Amino acid sequence: MGRYLDMINSPVDVKLLSAEQLTTLAKEIREELITVLSKSGGHLGPNLGVVELTIALHRVFESPKDRFVWDVSHQVYVHKLLTGRRQVFHKIRQTGGPMGFAFRSESPYDCFGAGHAGTALSAALGMAVGRDRAKTDENVIAICGDAAFTNGVTLEALNNVAHSTKKLLVILNDNEWSIAKNVGAIANYLNRITTNPRYNRLHKDFRSFIERIPRVGPDLVHLEGKMEEAVKGLLLPSMIFEEFGLRYLGPIDGHDQQMLIDTLTYCKTQNEPILLHVLTKKGKGYEIAVDDPQTFHGCGPFDIATGKSPAKKEGVPPNYQDVFAAAMVRFCEKNAKLVGITAAMPSGTSLGALEKAHPDRYFDVGIAEEHAVTFAAGMATMGFQPVCAIYSTFLQRAYDCIIHDVALQNLDVIFCMDRAGLSANDGPTHHGVFDIAYARCIPGAILMAPHNEDELVDMMWTALQNHGPIFIRYPRGAGEGVPIKAQPELIPVGKAEVLQHGTDVAVFFYGAVSKIAKETVAALQADGLSVALINARFCKPIDVATVEKYGRISKVICTIEEHVLMGGFGSAVLETLHDLNITIPVARVGYADKFMEHASTNKEIQDKYGLSTAAGLTKTRELLAEVAAGTTSPQQFRVLGAATANARPA
Ligand SMILES: Cc1ncc(C[n+]2csc(CCOP(=O)(O)OP(=O)(O)O)c2C)c(N)n1
């Protein structure tokens, strides 16, 4: 007999299955998740945890008319399987396959896209208010993890729910974990609810009430009073949500399919904001993932029998993030004022190593980038040297905190921006390609990017001897395998490193793109040209003297960076040349003015959106040809970047 899963072409089909068949469906979904993700990697644990919840949502509500708004939306794989994307699911996060997150243009069932945490409640509330204004009757359901409640945006939305709408369902999917163990007072509070000794008894009462509610009909109303009683009994430690004006229901077992269906059916009939507390287990159904929720939050390919990922190839250089963390540990030994701050990313940034080595120097503040930055500013006023280890993409959240709380007050905070560059499988929510643009305009800021992992350590060391907001960007993945010096080198601020002199073309590169730069140089030399190669090191202050020198002696300048061209390093070079009144054609190599989709590899995206040796050579040769033909005169000063268009990823 075939699988039920193969019969599900839309949520309508979920409604046709019996309770027993739903149990089988849940099992099949888990098998599908484990099989597919063992090959492609992805957010296994979170999705295994929401199988019953997602089935129940589709069973009870009418998606896409009813709106499911998923926080972060890394847990939408089951939703994708049930909403017409089953046949392409095996290509999730791969080129041409579905995204690993909800994405509005991918499906009408994805009513709100995400990838960053904390947005679901605000967006859902906006939808609910829109519905109220339009006098329509769709249900809006926000599905938020317990860690989403450590996020300021969620709490800001919570503050607004009760006076904004009478009907909104907020599901708190509580599995006690963020990527690492959830932290802070809210995590403790939720833990107090679920470990309350009265919970088990009250949970039974709640269950019996829910079970006695007729599935449909007027009797519901009569039962409501009793329901209230039962629920009130559960309220003792749970008043916080009630104080915000939401009715609190739960906690209920998030793997009890019928209980979920009955409770959601009840919630659907209610005309008040409700917070339904659902307890789930990350990794449910795959013991290896249950036992190691952090690894299986988001994993690479693995062996199903052992849970092990393929052994790292011999001789692969260490990742930038590990080099960063090792340097933090090392520097903390000598520098009593140094502290490291992460916003819920101890494994992603590797700052967890600092917690192990020097727990008193380590702060995980939860998914709270704004707080992380202003907290760092506060510590800086007390003479500490905080390092915020935050992905380039997530630091976007804290922009005003950087300007208003750090830069304007001239405080010494170092931003180590991991994942500056592409995050291929994740896609547009996670590509860190805007940070040069957003940081460079900040007065007093210093911006640097290392071209290898040893230079990362030098830059961290240099940052510690300097002042104001300092931004160091480095990419995901392995460095170049260069040895890390025992004593890091102090780099003169604002000084580029000229690796090779030349007089026809000057290739300036910023950050870990030296491979493309070197290939470009080699190819141009093969054309018979004299080519300079310059490791820019700093985007701000930019090395004006070196830009001036090569601007005056070269025929063409080529800039290479892993960032959008608009507002990036090449723009900084152009502005510098302009201010010096030097007119020289500039070939800028970097990303087009577009949101870039996900793909199986970075290389595919880089080739498509303009960061490649081929793109650099084409642009540079074109400009050289114009110079030779005399069609580019100082008056016709040309800049070749990528075409700009407002196209969105398909
Ligand atoms: C603004 C922001 N910071 C950090 C992250 C990285 N991140 C992705 S999922 C996640 C944990 C989410 O935990 P929770 O909401 O409880 O969902 P669960 O995975 O436990 O189901 C974090 C920190 C992010 N997506 N967005």
XYZ file of C-alpha atoms and ligand atoms in Angstrom:
676
model
C 0.000 0.000 0.000
C 1.205 3.501 -0.817
C 1.927 6.179 1.724
C -0.737 8.560 2.915
C 1.830 11.282 2.471
C 1.819 10.641 -1.257
C -1.902 11.356 -1.364
C -1.586 14.759 0.260
C -1.671 17.347 -2.469
C -3.160 20.101 -0.371
C -4.404 20.557 3.195
C -7.858 19.460 2.050
C -6.476 15.933 1.843
C -5.340 16.087 5.466
C -8.953 16.618 6.472
C -10.008 13.373 4.797
C -7.888 11.088 6.959
C -9.071 9.284 10.072
C -7.340 9.682 13.432
C -5.521 6.424 12.880
C -4.458 7.434 9.409
C -3.141 10.724 10.778
C -0.908 8.776 13.128
C 0.502 6.890 10.175
C 0.867 10.159 8.261
C 2.899 11.629 11.113
C 5.177 8.609 11.022
C 5.612 8.879 7.270
C 6.406 12.569 7.528
C 9.092 11.875 10.091
C 10.617 9.217 7.868
C 10.582 11.626 4.941
C 12.237 14.379 6.992
C 14.957 12.068 8.255
C 15.626 10.508 4.849
C 15.748 13.767 2.907
C 17.691 15.763 5.474
C 20.210 12.979 5.997
C 21.242 13.749 2.420
C 20.761 17.488 2.158
C 20.995 18.745 5.743
C 18.557 21.226 7.206
C 16.522 22.011 10.302
C 15.746 18.459 11.341
C 15.103 18.764 15.085
C 12.651 21.685 14.939
C 10.641 20.025 12.178
C 10.460 16.617 13.831
C 9.055 18.500 16.812
C 6.137 20.103 14.992
C 4.777 17.188 12.970
C 1.571 16.714 14.974
C 1.142 20.445 15.492
C 1.363 21.170 11.766
C -0.999 18.332 10.906
C -3.470 19.622 13.488
C -3.250 23.179 12.141
C -4.016 22.016 8.626
C -6.712 19.723 9.886
C -8.546 22.398 11.829
C -7.941 25.578 9.844
C -8.425 26.474 6.204
C -5.028 27.481 4.912
C -4.304 29.547 2.830
C -7.410 31.560 3.730
C -6.487 31.163 7.390
C -3.009 32.451 7.919
C -0.185 30.585 9.581
C 2.676 32.892 10.476
C 5.760 30.938 11.480
C 8.462 32.549 13.583
C 11.906 32.143 12.000
C 10.036 29.676 9.764
C 12.804 27.114 9.889
C 10.126 24.699 11.108
C 7.927 24.877 7.981
C 9.132 21.704 6.307
C 6.081 19.749 7.449
C 3.883 22.620 6.302
C 5.614 22.464 2.921
C 4.999 18.730 2.685
C 1.298 19.258 3.314
C 0.853 22.240 1.015
C 1.679 20.941 -2.418
C 5.474 20.900 -2.209
C 5.858 17.224 -1.376
C 7.171 16.266 -4.789
C 9.989 18.807 -4.741
C 10.730 18.391 -1.060
C 13.763 16.187 -1.715
C 15.433 19.290 -3.184
C 14.834 21.476 -0.160
C 17.569 24.111 0.288
C 19.161 22.967 -2.979
C 19.352 24.791 -6.280
C 15.888 25.030 -7.790
C 14.246 23.322 -4.816
C 12.056 24.827 -2.107
C 13.581 27.236 0.363
C 14.328 26.129 3.891
C 12.054 28.907 5.146
C 8.600 30.229 4.350
C 8.702 32.525 1.368
C 5.769 34.456 0.027
C 6.540 33.978 -3.629
C 7.091 30.250 -3.228
C 3.548 29.368 -2.282
C 0.205 30.978 -1.444
C 0.360 28.923 1.756
C 3.372 30.955 2.894
C 1.625 34.158 3.857
C 4.693 35.656 5.503
C 8.353 34.993 4.900
C 11.007 34.848 7.614
C 14.446 33.564 8.454
C 15.201 35.977 11.262
C 13.540 35.373 14.600
C 10.902 37.399 16.354
C 8.714 38.591 13.513
C 5.710 36.256 13.646
C 3.681 37.906 16.360
C 3.983 41.421 14.936
C 3.157 40.245 11.421
C 0.244 38.130 12.627
C -1.119 41.021 14.643
C -0.889 43.236 11.574
C -2.846 40.652 9.626
C -5.460 40.348 12.364
C -5.958 44.107 12.475
C -6.147 44.196 8.674
C -8.782 41.501 8.806
C -10.750 43.370 11.485
C -10.709 46.518 9.361
C -11.789 44.624 6.257
C -14.485 42.840 8.302
C -13.476 39.452 6.942
C -13.242 36.308 8.996
C -9.951 34.562 8.381
C -8.136 33.137 11.368
C -4.616 34.289 12.044
C -2.263 32.018 13.906
C 1.274 32.922 14.961
C 3.480 29.941 15.708
C 6.415 31.017 17.865
C 9.154 28.993 19.509
C 9.978 29.545 23.161
C 13.187 31.284 22.112
C 11.199 33.732 19.993
C 9.910 35.052 23.303
C 13.424 36.140 24.207
C 13.266 38.500 21.264
C 12.353 42.132 21.779
C 10.160 42.337 18.707
C 7.977 39.512 19.997
C 7.613 41.233 23.349
C 6.789 44.552 21.678
C 4.044 42.800 19.738
C 2.783 41.047 22.856
C 2.383 44.444 24.451
C 0.067 45.456 21.611
C -2.092 42.394 21.074
C -4.961 42.912 23.473
C -5.847 46.450 22.497
C -5.425 45.794 18.788
C -7.618 42.786 18.089
C -10.176 40.488 19.618
C -9.108 37.440 17.708
C -5.619 36.085 17.382
C -4.185 32.712 18.218
C -0.591 32.606 19.379
C 0.919 29.165 19.651
C 3.913 28.962 21.914
C 5.840 25.949 20.686
C 7.886 25.234 23.765
C 10.694 22.715 23.389
C 13.012 24.424 25.901
C 15.645 24.943 23.255
C 16.757 27.816 21.126
C 19.619 26.507 18.987
C 21.398 25.962 22.258
C 19.436 25.689 25.498
C 17.089 28.651 25.768
C 18.321 31.281 28.226
C 17.049 33.940 30.605
C 14.093 34.658 32.815
C 11.465 33.760 30.228
C 13.007 30.348 29.702
C 13.010 29.859 33.490
C 9.430 31.033 33.707
C 8.234 28.610 31.051
C 10.171 25.895 32.767
C 8.415 26.687 36.048
C 5.043 26.226 34.360
C 5.886 22.915 32.804
C 7.621 21.442 35.815
C 4.981 22.616 38.267
C 3.927 19.528 40.250
C 0.292 20.447 39.712
C 0.737 20.356 35.977
C 0.205 16.641 35.484
C -3.040 16.566 37.433
C -4.329 19.757 35.847
C -3.268 18.583 32.459
C -5.559 15.581 32.926
C -8.444 17.878 33.907
C -7.807 20.002 30.866
C -7.732 16.967 28.681
C -11.053 15.664 30.001
C -12.704 19.027 29.310
C -11.354 19.205 25.838
C -12.477 15.668 25.176
C -15.988 16.459 26.350
C -16.349 19.396 24.016
C -18.563 18.361 21.132
C -16.680 18.844 17.922
C -19.364 21.240 16.665
C -22.582 22.813 17.856
C -24.093 25.098 20.453
C -23.119 22.898 23.408
C -19.737 24.463 23.139
C -21.006 27.588 24.815
C -22.288 25.664 27.848
C -19.019 24.018 28.293
C -17.137 27.218 28.216
C -17.677 28.028 31.849
C -16.344 24.674 32.848
C -13.513 25.098 30.457
C -12.685 28.374 32.097
C -12.571 26.674 35.471
C -10.253 24.021 34.223
C -8.082 26.522 32.518
C -7.957 28.826 35.536
C -6.683 25.872 37.484
C -3.827 25.768 35.091
C -3.159 29.412 35.428
C -1.385 29.556 38.698
C 2.113 30.060 37.434
C 0.967 31.351 34.073
C -0.390 34.776 34.742
C 2.106 36.668 32.642
C 0.286 36.128 29.361
C -3.014 36.968 31.017
C -1.468 40.226 32.206
C -0.799 41.019 28.581
C -4.482 40.423 27.888
C -4.219 37.037 26.196
C -6.083 34.066 27.497
C -3.587 31.375 28.399
C -4.392 27.756 27.520
C -2.197 24.822 28.244
C 0.362 23.561 28.481
C -0.719 20.703 26.262
C 1.186 17.790 24.836
C 2.310 18.806 21.381
C 2.603 15.210 20.248
C -0.931 14.210 21.197
C -2.571 14.533 17.805
C -6.186 14.381 18.936
C -5.606 16.719 21.833
C -4.080 19.259 19.487
C -6.936 18.959 17.026
C -9.565 19.313 19.742
C -7.840 22.241 21.408
C -7.327 24.102 18.148
C -10.951 23.444 17.241
C -11.927 25.030 20.513
C -9.571 27.986 20.013
C -11.067 28.587 16.602
C -14.452 29.319 18.147
C -13.152 31.840 20.650
C -13.294 35.568 20.182
C -10.358 36.735 22.168
C -6.616 36.642 21.845
C -5.368 33.269 23.041
C -1.931 31.990 23.839
C -1.833 28.239 23.513
C 1.180 26.707 25.196
C 2.215 23.521 23.407
C 5.012 21.316 24.662
C 7.051 19.592 22.004
C 10.307 17.726 21.805
C 12.967 18.770 19.374
C 13.930 15.773 17.271
C 10.868 13.724 18.282
C 10.915 10.341 16.573
C 14.673 10.242 15.987
C 16.346 9.459 19.273
C 19.775 10.609 18.156
C 18.356 14.077 17.490
C 16.389 14.083 20.750
C 19.616 13.382 22.604
C 21.553 16.112 20.806
C 19.122 18.927 19.995
C 21.850 21.473 19.329
C 23.572 19.501 16.582
C 20.295 18.555 14.973
C 18.755 22.012 15.166
C 20.330 22.611 11.799
C 22.559 19.875 10.535
C 24.522 18.876 7.473
C 24.150 15.464 5.844
C 24.409 12.593 8.314
C 24.281 8.828 8.562
C 20.826 7.809 9.772
C 22.035 4.820 11.779
C 24.692 6.699 13.731
C 23.705 10.358 13.338
C 27.305 11.104 12.410
C 28.189 13.521 9.661
C 30.779 12.445 7.117
C 34.281 12.738 8.552
C 35.973 16.053 7.836
C 38.419 15.677 4.992
C 42.039 15.511 6.079
C 43.843 18.796 6.005
C 40.783 21.032 5.758
C 41.749 24.358 7.333
C 39.862 25.501 10.419
C 36.734 27.607 10.019
C 36.978 31.344 10.494
C 34.498 31.091 13.374
C 36.730 28.623 15.244
C 39.787 30.769 14.715
C 37.802 33.730 16.032
C 36.724 31.818 19.144
C 40.205 30.444 19.839
C 41.564 33.991 19.637
C 38.900 35.202 22.068
C 39.898 32.505 24.530
C 43.572 33.334 24.110
C 43.119 37.097 24.404
C 40.890 36.731 27.479
C 43.758 35.048 29.287
C 45.804 38.237 29.060
C 43.094 40.891 28.938
C 40.882 41.020 32.010
C 38.519 43.523 30.394
C 37.650 41.471 27.329
C 34.169 39.903 27.159
C 32.298 38.054 24.417
C 28.603 38.439 23.691
C 26.413 36.231 21.521
C 22.745 36.537 20.715
C 21.759 32.869 20.960
C 24.467 31.673 18.602
C 27.128 29.975 20.743
C 27.651 27.197 18.223
C 27.186 29.215 15.022
C 29.765 31.794 16.103
C 31.799 29.221 18.102
C 31.750 31.625 21.041
C 30.602 28.639 23.103
C 34.346 27.870 23.349
C 34.708 31.015 25.444
C 31.960 29.852 27.773
C 33.896 26.643 28.345
C 37.245 28.358 28.897
C 36.162 31.526 30.707
C 32.488 31.318 31.672
C 32.648 34.671 33.456
C 33.601 36.426 30.209
C 30.792 34.974 28.160
C 27.259 36.257 27.687
C 24.463 34.604 25.742
C 21.626 37.133 25.818
C 19.076 35.146 23.820
C 17.794 36.079 20.375
C 18.196 39.727 21.225
C 20.653 41.476 18.931
C 19.491 44.954 19.902
C 19.962 44.207 23.550
C 23.308 42.528 22.861
C 24.674 45.706 21.280
C 23.352 48.169 23.855
C 24.382 45.827 26.645
C 27.869 45.859 25.117
C 27.727 49.660 25.052
C 26.861 49.694 28.736
C 29.754 47.395 29.574
C 32.063 49.576 27.486
C 31.165 52.585 29.647
C 32.522 50.579 32.581
C 35.862 50.049 30.901
C 35.227 46.600 29.481
C 36.070 45.634 25.925
C 33.013 43.853 24.588
C 33.126 41.822 21.418
C 29.732 41.176 19.873
C 29.909 38.019 17.792
C 26.869 38.410 15.600
C 26.241 37.235 12.048
C 26.302 40.035 9.507
C 22.654 39.387 8.628
C 21.388 39.338 12.231
C 23.282 42.490 13.148
C 20.922 44.330 10.804
C 18.416 44.116 13.642
C 20.590 46.235 15.893
C 21.340 49.089 13.542
C 20.092 51.933 15.680
C 21.778 50.471 18.735
C 25.066 50.543 16.839
C 24.623 54.183 15.855
C 22.829 55.592 18.870
C 24.236 53.544 21.711
C 27.767 52.746 20.547
C 29.008 55.131 17.863
C 27.390 58.371 18.962
C 28.751 57.837 22.453
C 32.142 56.898 21.096
C 32.235 53.598 22.935
C 34.644 50.805 22.237
C 32.655 47.861 20.952
C 34.033 45.349 18.480
C 31.648 43.634 16.092
C 32.882 40.313 14.783
C 30.500 39.741 11.935
C 30.463 36.088 11.008
C 28.743 34.803 7.842
C 29.666 38.002 6.003
C 28.993 36.703 2.524
C 26.698 34.004 1.284
C 24.912 31.335 3.239
C 24.010 29.308 0.167
C 21.476 26.811 1.474
C 19.676 29.335 3.644
C 19.154 31.981 0.989
C 18.230 35.649 1.036
C 17.341 35.903 4.717
C 20.814 34.769 5.669
C 23.171 36.181 3.053
C 25.361 38.715 4.863
C 25.930 41.134 2.029
C 24.830 44.515 3.331
C 27.106 45.189 6.303
C 29.725 47.341 4.597
C 26.977 49.627 3.366
C 25.286 49.907 6.719
C 28.436 50.312 8.784
C 30.613 52.525 6.595
C 28.426 55.609 6.897
C 28.726 55.597 10.694
C 31.042 58.365 11.866
C 34.101 57.086 13.718
C 33.636 53.468 12.637
C 36.543 51.294 11.563
C 35.779 48.580 9.006
C 38.162 45.735 8.276
C 38.050 42.385 6.536
C 40.782 39.747 6.738
C 41.860 37.858 3.642
C 42.776 34.777 5.663
C 42.307 33.387 9.160
C 45.659 34.609 10.500
C 44.803 38.112 9.435
C 41.486 37.729 11.273
C 43.439 37.271 14.503
C 45.662 40.240 13.651
C 42.584 42.340 13.059
C 40.987 41.293 16.339
C 44.241 42.180 18.060
C 44.386 45.510 16.240
C 40.757 46.224 17.133
C 41.538 45.728 20.806
C 44.158 48.481 20.631
C 41.787 50.945 18.939
C 38.656 52.868 19.784
C 35.059 53.381 18.746
C 32.853 50.894 16.916
C 34.993 48.443 14.968
C 33.558 46.011 12.443
C 35.443 42.911 11.309
C 33.680 40.873 8.631
C 34.568 37.301 7.744
C 32.770 34.549 5.884
C 31.318 31.201 6.735
C 33.542 28.197 6.324
C 37.171 27.269 6.144
C 40.083 29.651 6.055
C 43.071 29.186 3.806
C 45.109 26.908 6.030
C 47.730 29.480 6.920
C 49.405 29.101 10.313
C 48.245 31.417 13.066
C 51.147 33.448 14.438
C 51.938 32.996 18.123
C 51.964 36.757 18.576
C 49.432 38.608 16.450
C 50.541 41.589 14.452
C 49.282 45.097 15.015
C 48.045 46.341 11.650
C 48.291 50.065 10.986
C 44.726 51.321 10.799
C 43.740 52.490 7.336
C 46.724 50.919 5.599
C 46.331 48.498 2.722
C 48.854 45.799 1.933
C 50.344 45.981 -1.525
C 51.075 42.376 -2.427
C 52.341 43.110 -5.893
C 53.095 46.281 -7.812
C 51.894 46.903 -11.389
C 51.070 49.822 -13.627
C 48.289 48.857 -16.030
C 45.604 47.502 -13.743
C 45.334 47.741 -9.950
C 43.238 44.976 -8.372
C 42.036 45.941 -4.900
C 40.315 43.185 -2.957
C 38.568 43.417 0.400
C 38.253 40.332 2.584
C 38.319 36.624 1.863
C 38.139 36.926 -1.917
C 41.851 36.711 -2.596
C 41.400 33.609 -4.743
C 39.274 35.522 -7.245
C 41.653 38.469 -7.049
C 44.730 36.320 -7.678
C 43.071 34.516 -10.584
C 42.079 37.860 -12.077
C 45.619 39.142 -11.734
C 47.092 35.989 -13.272
C 44.751 36.160 -16.265
C 45.456 39.839 -16.857
C 49.176 39.191 -16.626
C 48.737 36.453 -19.197
C 47.226 39.180 -21.402
C 50.618 40.881 -21.127
C 49.609 43.502 -18.588
C 51.397 44.822 -15.560
C 49.008 44.260 -12.669
C 49.063 45.380 -9.041
C 47.427 43.285 -6.331
C 46.329 45.054 -3.179
C 44.824 43.559 -0.044
C 42.701 46.514 1.036
C 42.293 45.370 4.662
C 40.317 48.496 5.552
C 37.202 49.859 3.988
C 37.110 52.648 6.525
C 39.369 54.487 6.943
C 40.253 53.575 3.403
C 43.898 53.811 2.400
C 43.638 57.084 0.512
C 47.336 57.216 -0.346
C 47.326 53.787 -1.983
C 44.078 54.442 -3.853
C 45.541 57.754 -5.034
C 48.812 56.231 -6.128
C 47.217 53.504 -8.201
C 44.464 55.800 -9.374
C 47.121 58.012 -10.897
C 49.389 55.398 -12.451
C 46.957 52.705 -13.635
C 44.739 52.496 -16.700
C 41.947 50.654 -14.885
C 41.146 49.826 -11.283
C 39.338 46.635 -10.380
C 37.713 46.174 -6.960
C 36.603 42.797 -5.623
C 34.418 42.176 -2.584
C 31.780 39.740 -1.313
C 29.032 42.308 -0.790
C 26.424 44.073 -2.866
C 28.134 46.609 -5.095
C 25.831 49.359 -4.005
C 27.440 50.920 -0.977
C 30.240 48.390 -0.804
C 34.013 48.549 -0.903
C 34.093 49.473 -4.595
C 31.810 52.403 -3.827
C 34.270 53.527 -1.162
C 37.102 53.395 -3.717
C 35.008 55.379 -6.198
C 34.188 58.045 -3.659
C 37.836 58.307 -2.726
C 38.875 58.696 -6.359
C 36.142 61.251 -6.897
C 37.211 63.271 -3.879
C 40.787 63.210 -5.167
C 39.510 64.364 -8.546
C 41.050 61.318 -10.200
C 39.166 59.962 -13.170
C 39.935 56.388 -13.993
C 37.650 53.585 -15.179
C 36.722 51.237 -12.339
C 35.517 47.651 -12.735
C 33.654 46.730 -9.594
C 33.200 43.046 -8.834
C 30.603 42.037 -6.267
C 26.914 41.289 -6.077
C 24.145 42.794 -8.127
C 21.425 44.963 -6.631
C 19.133 42.003 -6.062
C 18.050 39.652 -3.321
C 19.831 36.404 -4.102
C 18.037 33.108 -3.795
C 19.347 29.979 -2.084
C 21.360 27.359 -3.946
C 23.326 24.210 -3.308
C 26.654 26.032 -3.340
C 27.966 29.567 -2.910
C 29.758 29.264 -6.237
C 26.498 29.002 -8.176
C 25.185 32.176 -6.597
C 28.469 33.992 -7.036
C 28.612 33.108 -10.711
C 25.033 34.162 -11.261
C 25.195 37.461 -9.393
C 28.574 38.758 -10.466
C 31.261 37.716 -7.992
C 33.619 35.663 -10.116
C 36.942 35.801 -11.862
C 35.110 35.688 -15.183
C 32.964 38.704 -14.273
C 36.009 40.629 -13.086
C 37.947 39.842 -16.235
C 35.111 40.729 -18.567
C 34.566 44.093 -16.936
C 38.252 44.928 -16.661
C 39.026 43.898 -20.240
C 36.078 45.894 -21.515
C 37.336 49.007 -19.792
C 40.908 48.387 -20.938
C 39.648 48.097 -24.515
C 37.834 51.392 -24.193
C 40.948 53.044 -22.806
C 43.000 51.613 -25.696
C 40.443 52.781 -28.243
C 40.323 56.179 -26.630
C 36.594 55.916 -26.074
C 36.994 56.329 -22.339
C 38.286 59.782 -21.719
C 38.404 61.459 -18.337
C 35.149 63.160 -19.300
C 33.511 59.814 -20.004
C 34.589 58.350 -16.710
C 33.019 54.909 -16.594
C 32.128 52.592 -13.815
C 31.238 49.031 -14.526
C 29.275 47.340 -11.828
C 26.487 44.825 -12.060
C 23.234 45.818 -13.664
C 20.741 47.142 -11.179
C 17.158 46.022 -11.133
C 14.517 45.633 -8.532
C 13.862 42.032 -9.390
C 13.165 39.675 -6.494
C 14.299 36.075 -6.372
C 11.916 33.777 -8.196
C 17.330 37.642 14.552
C 17.839 36.230 14.581
N 18.855 35.892 15.394
C 19.311 34.618 15.410
C 18.752 33.665 14.621
C 19.307 32.254 14.593
N 18.308 31.280 15.004
C 17.590 30.552 14.138
S 16.510 29.529 14.849
C 16.998 30.011 16.390
C 16.386 29.387 17.603
C 14.924 29.361 17.517
O 14.426 28.764 18.652
P 12.869 28.626 18.835
O 12.195 29.865 18.351
O 12.595 28.210 20.220
O 12.489 27.480 17.813
P 12.919 25.943 17.825
O 14.030 25.811 16.841
O 13.357 25.582 19.219
O 11.726 25.216 17.394
C 17.998 30.979 16.312
C 18.665 31.607 17.460
C 17.703 34.073 13.783
N 17.105 33.221 12.942
N 17.263 35.335 13.794
